[in-house]
Short mmCIF file of C-alpha atoms and ligand atoms in Angstrom, two decimals:
data_model
loop_
_atom_site.label_atom_id
_atom_site.label_comp_id
_atom_site.label_asym_id
_atom_site.label_seq_id
_atom_site.Cartn_x
_atom_site.Cartn_y
_atom_site.Cartn_z
CA MET A 1 -67.41 52.08 29.96
CA HIS A 2 -65.29 48.96 29.95
CA LYS A 3 -67.52 45.88 30.47
CA ILE A 4 -65.35 42.83 30.60
CA ARG A 5 -68.05 40.31 31.18
CA ASP A 6 -71.93 40.54 32.01
CA ASP A 7 -72.07 42.60 35.26
CA ILE A 8 -68.26 42.97 35.58
CA TYR A 9 -66.69 46.24 34.79
CA TRP A 10 -63.02 47.51 34.70
CA THR A 11 -62.97 50.75 36.77
CA GLY A 12 -59.31 51.33 36.95
CA TYR A 13 -56.88 54.20 36.07
CA ILE A 14 -54.61 54.48 33.09
CA ASP A 15 -51.23 55.92 34.13
CA TRP A 16 -49.94 57.27 30.82
CA ASP A 17 -47.32 59.35 32.49
CA LEU A 18 -45.70 56.78 34.74
CA ARG A 19 -41.95 56.38 33.89
CA ASN A 20 -40.60 54.96 37.03
CA PHE A 21 -42.23 52.61 39.38
CA HIS A 22 -40.18 52.46 42.56
CA GLY A 23 -36.95 52.32 40.64
CA TYR A 24 -38.26 50.16 37.80
CA SER A 25 -38.41 52.12 34.49
CA THR A 26 -41.83 52.11 32.83
CA PRO A 27 -41.44 53.75 29.48
CA SER A 28 -44.94 52.35 28.50
CA GLY A 29 -46.67 53.73 31.54
CA SER A 30 -49.01 51.39 33.48
CA THR A 31 -52.56 50.84 34.67
CA TYR A 32 -54.01 50.19 38.14
CA ASN A 33 -56.86 47.79 37.52
CA ALA A 34 -60.05 47.95 39.72
CA TYR A 35 -62.94 45.69 38.84
CA LEU A 36 -66.57 46.24 39.88
CA VAL A 37 -68.82 43.15 40.15
CA MET A 38 -72.42 44.14 39.96
CA ASP A 39 -74.08 41.32 41.92
CA GLU A 40 -76.71 41.42 44.57
CA LYS A 41 -73.97 42.72 46.79
CA PRO A 42 -71.90 45.04 44.53
CA THR A 43 -68.27 44.37 45.08
CA LEU A 44 -65.19 46.37 44.12
CA ILE A 45 -62.05 44.37 43.62
CA ASP A 46 -59.07 46.56 44.42
CA THR A 47 -58.75 50.29 43.86
CA VAL A 48 -56.03 52.48 42.27
CA LYS A 49 -53.08 54.71 43.20
CA HIS A 50 -54.04 58.01 45.01
CA TYR A 51 -53.90 60.21 41.95
CA GLY A 52 -56.22 57.94 40.01
CA TYR A 53 -59.03 58.27 42.40
CA THR A 54 -61.15 60.78 40.46
CA GLU A 55 -60.95 58.79 37.32
CA MET A 56 -61.79 55.51 39.10
CA LEU A 57 -64.75 57.14 40.88
CA ARG A 58 -66.06 58.64 37.59
CA ARG A 59 -66.00 55.11 36.08
CA ILE A 60 -67.76 53.63 39.14
CA LYS A 61 -70.41 56.32 39.19
CA ARG A 62 -71.38 55.55 35.61
CA ILE A 63 -72.43 52.11 36.80
CA ILE A 64 -73.60 52.49 40.44
CA ASP A 65 -73.98 54.90 43.36
CA PRO A 66 -70.78 54.10 45.36
CA ALA A 67 -72.90 54.13 48.58
CA LYS A 68 -74.41 50.80 47.38
CA ILE A 69 -71.07 48.94 47.31
CA GLU A 70 -71.11 46.38 50.04
CA TYR A 71 -67.62 44.89 49.64
CA ILE A 72 -64.19 46.25 48.71
CA ILE A 73 -61.79 43.38 48.18
CA SER A 74 -58.13 44.40 48.83
CA ASN A 75 -56.04 41.66 47.26
CA HIS A 76 -52.83 43.53 48.14
CA THR A 77 -51.94 46.33 50.52
CA GLU A 78 -49.34 48.05 48.32
CA MET A 79 -50.55 51.68 47.78
CA ASP A 80 -50.87 51.32 43.95
CA HIS A 81 -53.94 49.15 44.62
CA SER A 82 -55.24 50.04 47.99
CA GLY A 83 -54.25 53.66 47.98
CA THR A 84 -57.77 55.05 47.57
CA ILE A 85 -59.64 52.65 49.85
CA GLY A 86 -59.76 55.30 52.59
CA GLU A 87 -61.40 57.75 50.21
CA MET A 88 -63.86 55.07 48.95
CA LEU A 89 -64.89 54.20 52.48
CA LYS A 90 -66.10 57.72 52.98
CA LEU A 91 -68.52 57.17 50.02
CA CYS A 92 -69.35 53.56 50.84
CA PRO A 93 -70.45 53.67 54.48
CA ASN A 94 -71.71 50.08 54.47
CA ALA A 95 -68.70 48.54 52.69
CA ARG A 96 -66.67 45.86 54.41
CA ILE A 97 -62.98 45.43 53.52
CA VAL A 98 -62.16 41.89 52.44
CA CYS A 99 -58.52 40.99 52.74
CA SER A 100 -56.07 38.43 54.06
CA PRO A 101 -54.94 38.49 57.71
CA LYS A 102 -51.64 40.28 56.73
CA GLY A 103 -53.69 42.56 54.51
CA ALA A 104 -55.76 43.71 57.50
CA GLU A 105 -52.58 44.39 59.44
CA GLY A 106 -50.99 46.25 56.52
CA LEU A 107 -54.07 48.43 55.79
CA LYS A 108 -54.25 49.44 59.43
CA ARG A 109 -50.61 50.46 59.36
CA HIS A 110 -51.04 52.41 56.23
CA PHE A 111 -54.34 54.10 56.73
CA LEU A 112 -54.95 54.44 60.45
CA ASN A 113 -51.57 56.14 60.79
CA SER A 114 -52.31 58.57 57.97
CA GLY A 115 -55.44 60.54 58.57
CA HIS A 116 -58.11 57.84 57.97
CA SER A 117 -58.78 56.91 61.55
CA ASP A 118 -62.07 58.78 61.72
CA ILE A 119 -63.69 56.33 59.25
CA GLU A 120 -65.12 52.95 60.41
CA TRP A 121 -62.99 50.17 58.97
CA LYS A 122 -64.95 47.01 58.83
CA PHE A 123 -62.83 44.00 57.96
CA LYS A 124 -63.73 40.73 56.75
CA VAL A 125 -60.55 38.64 57.01
CA VAL A 126 -60.40 35.70 54.66
CA ASN A 127 -58.08 32.73 54.06
CA THR A 128 -57.41 30.29 51.27
CA GLY A 129 -60.54 28.50 50.35
CA ASP A 130 -62.91 30.91 52.08
CA GLU A 131 -66.06 31.90 50.11
CA LEU A 132 -67.83 35.24 49.87
CA ASP A 133 -71.41 34.98 48.79
CA ILE A 134 -72.26 38.14 46.84
CA GLY A 135 -75.44 36.87 45.17
CA LYS A 136 -75.18 34.76 41.99
CA ARG A 137 -71.45 34.50 42.64
CA LYS A 138 -69.55 32.83 45.52
CA LEU A 139 -66.20 34.42 45.32
CA LYS A 140 -63.23 32.30 46.49
CA PHE A 141 -59.81 33.37 47.89
CA LEU A 142 -56.33 32.13 47.46
CA LEU A 143 -53.63 33.53 49.69
CA MET A 144 -50.40 34.09 47.68
CA PRO A 145 -47.83 35.23 50.28
CA MET A 146 -44.91 37.06 48.67
CA VAL A 147 -46.53 37.36 45.23
CA HIS A 148 -45.84 40.14 45.72
CA TRP A 149 -46.05 40.95 49.59
CA PRO A 150 -46.81 38.69 52.51
CA ASP A 151 -50.45 39.94 52.36
CA SER A 152 -51.08 39.25 48.64
CA MET A 153 -54.03 37.11 47.67
CA ALA A 154 -56.14 36.30 44.61
CA THR A 155 -59.94 36.46 44.14
CA TYR A 156 -61.60 33.83 41.96
CA SER A 157 -65.16 33.84 40.58
CA PRO A 158 -66.02 30.24 39.85
CA GLN A 159 -69.22 31.34 38.24
CA ASP A 160 -67.33 33.49 35.72
CA GLN A 161 -64.11 31.40 35.72
CA ILE A 162 -62.16 34.64 36.27
CA LEU A 163 -59.05 34.98 38.39
CA PHE A 164 -58.16 38.33 39.82
CA PRO A 165 -54.60 37.70 40.95
CA ASN A 166 -53.46 41.30 41.62
CA ASP A 167 -49.75 41.74 40.76
CA ALA A 168 -49.30 38.22 39.43
CA PHE A 169 -49.44 37.99 35.55
CA GLY A 170 -49.44 41.86 35.42
CA GLN A 171 -47.54 44.19 33.08
CA HIS A 172 -46.61 47.86 33.31
CA LEU A 173 -48.38 48.88 30.05
CA ALA A 174 -50.79 51.82 29.51
CA SER A 175 -53.39 51.13 26.96
CA SER A 176 -56.92 52.29 26.09
CA GLN A 177 -57.69 48.64 25.27
CA ARG A 178 -58.15 46.15 28.00
CA PHE A 179 -57.22 42.75 26.61
CA VAL A 180 -53.97 41.17 25.61
CA ASP A 181 -55.36 39.91 22.25
CA GLN A 182 -56.23 43.43 21.26
CA VAL A 183 -52.80 44.85 21.81
CA GLY A 184 -50.69 41.74 20.87
CA VAL A 185 -49.49 38.82 22.95
CA GLU A 186 -45.83 39.40 22.16
CA ILE A 187 -45.99 42.97 23.53
CA ALA A 188 -47.81 41.75 26.62
CA LEU A 189 -45.44 38.91 27.21
CA LYS A 190 -42.38 41.30 26.90
CA GLU A 191 -43.79 43.63 29.49
CA ALA A 192 -44.85 40.71 31.75
CA GLU A 193 -41.23 39.45 31.51
CA LYS A 194 -39.82 42.83 32.66
CA TYR A 195 -42.41 42.94 35.40
CA TYR A 196 -41.56 39.42 36.60
CA ALA A 197 -37.84 40.19 36.54
CA ASN A 198 -38.18 43.37 38.57
CA ILE A 199 -41.07 42.59 40.92
CA VAL A 200 -41.55 38.89 41.28
CA MET A 201 -38.18 37.16 40.54
CA PRO A 202 -37.10 36.63 44.19
CA TYR A 203 -40.17 34.55 44.93
CA GLY A 204 -39.95 31.68 42.55
CA ALA A 205 -40.77 29.03 45.09
CA GLN A 206 -43.99 30.91 46.08
CA VAL A 207 -44.97 31.42 42.49
CA LEU A 208 -44.72 27.69 41.83
CA LYS A 209 -47.08 27.04 44.70
CA VAL A 210 -49.49 29.58 43.22
CA LEU A 211 -49.27 27.98 39.84
CA GLU A 212 -50.09 24.60 41.31
CA ALA A 213 -53.27 26.08 42.81
CA VAL A 214 -54.07 28.02 39.63
CA ALA A 215 -53.77 24.62 37.62
CA THR A 216 -56.83 23.41 39.47
CA LEU A 217 -58.98 26.37 38.37
CA LYS A 218 -61.03 26.60 35.22
CA LEU A 219 -59.84 29.93 33.69
CA ASP A 220 -61.73 31.92 31.15
CA MET A 221 -59.91 35.20 32.14
CA ILE A 222 -56.95 36.32 34.13
CA CYS A 223 -57.51 39.88 35.26
CA PRO A 224 -54.34 41.27 36.85
CA SER A 225 -54.01 44.50 38.66
CA HIS A 226 -51.59 46.10 36.10
CA GLY A 227 -51.84 46.13 32.33
CA LEU A 228 -53.95 43.89 30.00
CA ILE A 229 -56.33 41.04 30.71
CA TRP A 230 -55.48 37.54 29.47
CA ARG A 231 -58.64 36.07 27.98
CA THR A 232 -57.87 33.64 24.94
CA PRO A 233 -57.03 30.12 25.98
CA GLU A 234 -53.79 30.41 23.96
CA ASP A 235 -52.66 33.67 25.72
CA ILE A 236 -53.65 32.24 29.12
CA ALA A 237 -51.55 29.11 28.42
CA LYS A 238 -48.63 31.25 27.24
CA ILE A 239 -48.43 33.46 30.29
CA ILE A 240 -48.85 30.53 32.73
CA ALA A 241 -46.09 28.57 30.89
CA GLN A 242 -43.81 31.61 31.06
CA TYR A 243 -44.43 32.06 34.76
CA ALA A 244 -43.55 28.36 35.34
CA ARG A 245 -40.29 28.85 33.41
CA TRP A 246 -39.45 32.08 35.25
CA ALA A 247 -40.31 30.68 38.55
CA ALA A 248 -37.98 27.75 37.96
CA TYR A 249 -35.20 30.24 37.21
CA GLU A 250 -34.82 28.77 33.68
CA SER A 251 -32.93 30.89 31.20
CA ASN A 252 -31.41 30.77 27.65
CA LYS A 253 -27.96 29.77 26.56
CA GLN A 254 -26.81 33.38 26.21
CA VAL A 255 -24.45 35.79 27.84
CA ILE A 256 -24.86 39.23 29.32
CA ILE A 257 -21.87 41.49 30.25
CA VAL A 258 -22.88 44.25 32.66
CA TYR A 259 -20.19 46.82 33.57
CA ASP A 260 -19.17 50.38 34.09
CA THR A 261 -15.83 51.86 33.38
CA MET A 262 -13.78 54.92 34.58
CA TRP A 263 -10.89 55.48 32.22
CA HIS A 264 -11.99 52.99 29.47
CA SER A 265 -9.87 50.07 30.71
CA THR A 266 -12.84 48.03 32.03
CA GLU A 267 -14.62 48.98 28.82
CA LYS A 268 -11.65 47.49 26.85
CA MET A 269 -11.99 44.24 28.75
CA ALA A 270 -15.81 44.19 28.21
CA LEU A 271 -15.44 44.75 24.55
CA LYS A 272 -12.82 42.03 24.25
CA LEU A 273 -15.09 39.61 26.12
CA TYR A 274 -17.91 40.53 23.84
CA GLU A 275 -15.73 39.95 20.78
CA VAL A 276 -14.50 36.56 21.77
CA ILE A 277 -17.95 35.36 22.94
CA ASP A 278 -19.56 36.69 19.79
CA SER A 279 -16.92 35.06 17.65
CA ALA A 280 -17.82 31.76 19.21
CA GLN A 281 -21.33 32.32 17.91
CA ILE A 282 -22.78 32.48 21.46
CA PRO A 283 -25.52 35.07 21.83
CA VAL A 284 -24.22 37.98 23.92
CA LYS A 285 -25.29 41.32 25.08
CA LEU A 286 -23.19 44.24 26.35
CA VAL A 287 -24.79 46.58 28.98
CA ASN A 288 -22.87 49.69 30.06
CA LEU A 289 -24.49 50.89 33.38
CA LYS A 290 -23.60 54.49 32.58
CA THR A 291 -26.10 54.50 29.76
CA SER A 292 -28.45 51.63 30.48
CA ASP A 293 -31.30 51.23 32.89
CA TYR A 294 -31.02 48.85 35.94
CA SER A 295 -34.53 47.30 35.33
CA ASP A 296 -33.70 46.51 31.68
CA ALA A 297 -30.34 45.02 32.70
CA VAL A 298 -32.08 42.78 35.26
CA THR A 299 -34.57 41.61 32.51
CA ASP A 300 -31.57 40.60 30.41
CA ILE A 301 -30.08 38.84 33.32
CA MET A 302 -33.29 36.78 33.80
CA ARG A 303 -32.97 35.63 30.20
CA SER A 304 -29.32 34.83 30.37
CA LYS A 305 -27.64 31.69 31.80
CA MET A 306 -24.29 33.44 31.89
CA VAL A 307 -23.77 36.70 33.77
CA ILE A 308 -20.42 38.56 33.57
CA LEU A 309 -20.13 41.58 35.92
CA GLY A 310 -17.42 44.17 35.64
CA SER A 311 -16.30 47.46 37.27
CA ALA A 312 -13.44 49.78 37.58
CA ILE A 313 -12.20 50.43 41.11
CA LEU A 314 -12.69 53.86 42.63
CA ASN A 315 -11.37 54.51 46.20
CA ASN A 316 -11.19 50.91 46.88
CA GLN A 317 -14.76 50.26 45.91
CA VAL A 318 -16.66 49.35 42.74
CA LEU A 319 -18.13 52.32 40.82
CA PRO A 320 -21.28 53.76 42.36
CA SER A 321 -23.34 52.83 39.30
CA VAL A 322 -22.20 49.20 39.81
CA GLY A 323 -22.67 49.28 43.55
CA GLY A 324 -26.17 50.48 43.25
CA PHE A 325 -26.86 47.88 40.64
CA LEU A 326 -25.42 45.11 42.81
CA THR A 327 -27.71 46.20 45.62
CA TYR A 328 -30.71 45.92 43.21
CA LEU A 329 -29.55 42.62 41.86
CA LYS A 330 -28.95 40.99 45.30
CA GLY A 331 -32.61 41.77 46.21
CA LEU A 332 -33.86 40.09 43.03
CA LYS A 333 -31.51 37.06 43.40
CA PRO A 334 -31.42 35.54 39.85
CA LYS A 335 -30.51 32.04 40.78
CA ASN A 336 -29.25 29.08 38.64
CA ARG A 337 -26.80 31.14 36.64
CA PHE A 338 -23.08 31.04 35.90
CA GLY A 339 -20.69 33.87 35.57
CA PHE A 340 -17.54 35.58 36.63
CA THR A 341 -16.22 39.09 37.39
CA PHE A 342 -13.72 41.39 35.72
CA GLY A 343 -12.36 44.89 35.89
CA SER A 344 -9.53 47.37 35.90
CA TYR A 345 -7.86 48.58 39.15
CA GLY A 346 -5.09 50.96 40.11
CA TRP A 347 -3.20 49.72 43.17
CA SER A 348 -5.59 47.32 45.02
CA LYS A 349 -7.95 44.60 44.05
CA ALA A 350 -9.75 44.63 47.32
CA GLY A 351 -12.74 46.46 45.85
CA PHE A 352 -13.60 43.54 43.58
CA LYS A 353 -14.62 41.53 46.69
CA GLU A 354 -18.01 43.40 46.48
CA LEU A 355 -18.60 42.05 42.94
CA GLU A 356 -17.62 38.50 43.91
CA SER A 357 -19.70 38.45 47.04
CA ALA A 358 -22.68 39.88 45.17
CA MET A 359 -22.48 37.03 42.59
CA GLU A 360 -22.27 34.49 45.39
CA GLU A 361 -25.23 36.02 47.23
CA CYS A 362 -27.35 35.93 44.00
CA GLY A 363 -26.48 32.27 43.49
CA ILE A 364 -24.44 32.90 40.36
CA LYS A 365 -21.76 30.25 40.28
CA SER A 366 -18.32 31.40 39.21
CA ILE A 367 -16.75 29.51 36.24
CA THR A 368 -13.39 31.08 36.73
CA GLU A 369 -11.58 33.46 39.09
CA GLY A 370 -12.05 37.21 38.65
CA GLN A 371 -10.22 38.75 35.71
CA TYR A 372 -8.57 41.86 36.99
CA MET A 373 -6.00 44.00 35.14
CA GLN A 374 -3.96 46.92 36.46
CA PHE A 375 -4.45 50.36 34.95
CA VAL A 376 -4.48 49.82 31.19
CA PRO A 377 -4.64 46.23 29.93
CA SER A 378 -2.02 45.24 27.43
CA GLU A 379 -2.95 43.40 24.17
CA ILE A 380 -1.37 40.21 25.66
CA GLU A 381 -3.57 40.56 28.78
CA LEU A 382 -6.74 41.13 26.67
CA ALA A 383 -5.87 38.12 24.52
CA SER A 384 -5.70 36.08 27.75
CA LEU A 385 -9.56 36.47 28.02
CA GLU A 386 -9.96 34.30 24.85
CA GLN A 387 -9.43 31.17 26.88
CA ILE A 388 -12.55 31.80 28.97
CA VAL A 389 -14.79 30.98 25.95
CA GLU A 390 -14.25 27.25 26.43
CA LEU A 391 -15.38 27.61 30.15
CA ILE A 392 -18.45 29.53 28.93
CA LYS A 393 -19.32 26.83 26.40
CA LYS A 394 -18.93 24.11 28.98
CA ALA A 395 -21.14 25.95 31.58
CA LEU A 396 -23.79 26.59 28.79
CA ALA A 397 -23.50 22.99 27.59
CA ILE A 398 -22.83 24.25 24.07
FE1 FEO B 1 -48.72 46.59 42.03
FE2 FEO B 1 -47.20 44.99 44.78
O1 FEO B 1 -48.19 46.26 43.82
#
């Protein structure tokens, strides 16, 4: 039994096997965190993904007969958290679903269209500042639209000084231990960084608003819906500071080169760029999309002020691996960065427009025109890339 505070229990599911979360690689698995608050009106905060139902129920039954649960708070409609609400309602006939206005709309769309219309769904819709009296505790709600969906909200217990912010501050990390300080803050921050880059990055402005509201709360614990709980003052301060930095699209003075190659010509250009940037003692990383994972590349882009994107041209298009990556990147919009494009082509440069427009759409400012070389670059052409180092230094203010 995982008691995280008097009368508050973790009743979630540890997903040891998860290796891909809608396209985001999760080599360390994940957890879906549900929390049971045993007050006069027993309250379950969030549920778990559909295949974690049995385990969640087993954990709940060790503490209470589910029929006694009076509220199920759904902080977020996405099915990794609300996926088993329909099943729970069959066991909790008196329970009311507490959620945001958009949450109620989303839950109806998900459940009433998928075989759960025979159960009575009693909603209690809440807005920011609303209170839910469950006995000794008066839970409060904070709507956090787009962190991660329009319906997302956080639940706060002033009596415990615990924030349940759902996806915010989460990490995809499976562990038998529940707290960041048990596993190690560096591990948790690394996973939180990848999580932010792949899930939260497009919503920096909304995250900054949430951080303003969170700054007014006394926080003894942050209990996210994925991964570990932040409970020491130092760890709480660290994750909030990192969120402020990521939400402001801050990055390090380092370079990432992301590319794919067809007949090794674009690879030659990538290696030359790496060599000249490294020789200038600027931190630089090389990512070949043939062998690297999208979600790791995006995490590196979030860290890097300079983003260099390259592709060979195939049938007048960028390579499929690059095209797919650009689609993913455009959705995540890593703003406040500099960069340029490069690549090898056969007889037309038209395909490079996709690279250039993706950079523009992401808010990556070009520091030079695209560097494109026909068929196999000569040594002289490769040497011409050396002059770009000065432009990189200028953009990075080195
Ligand atoms: Fe973990 Fe947006 O769901």
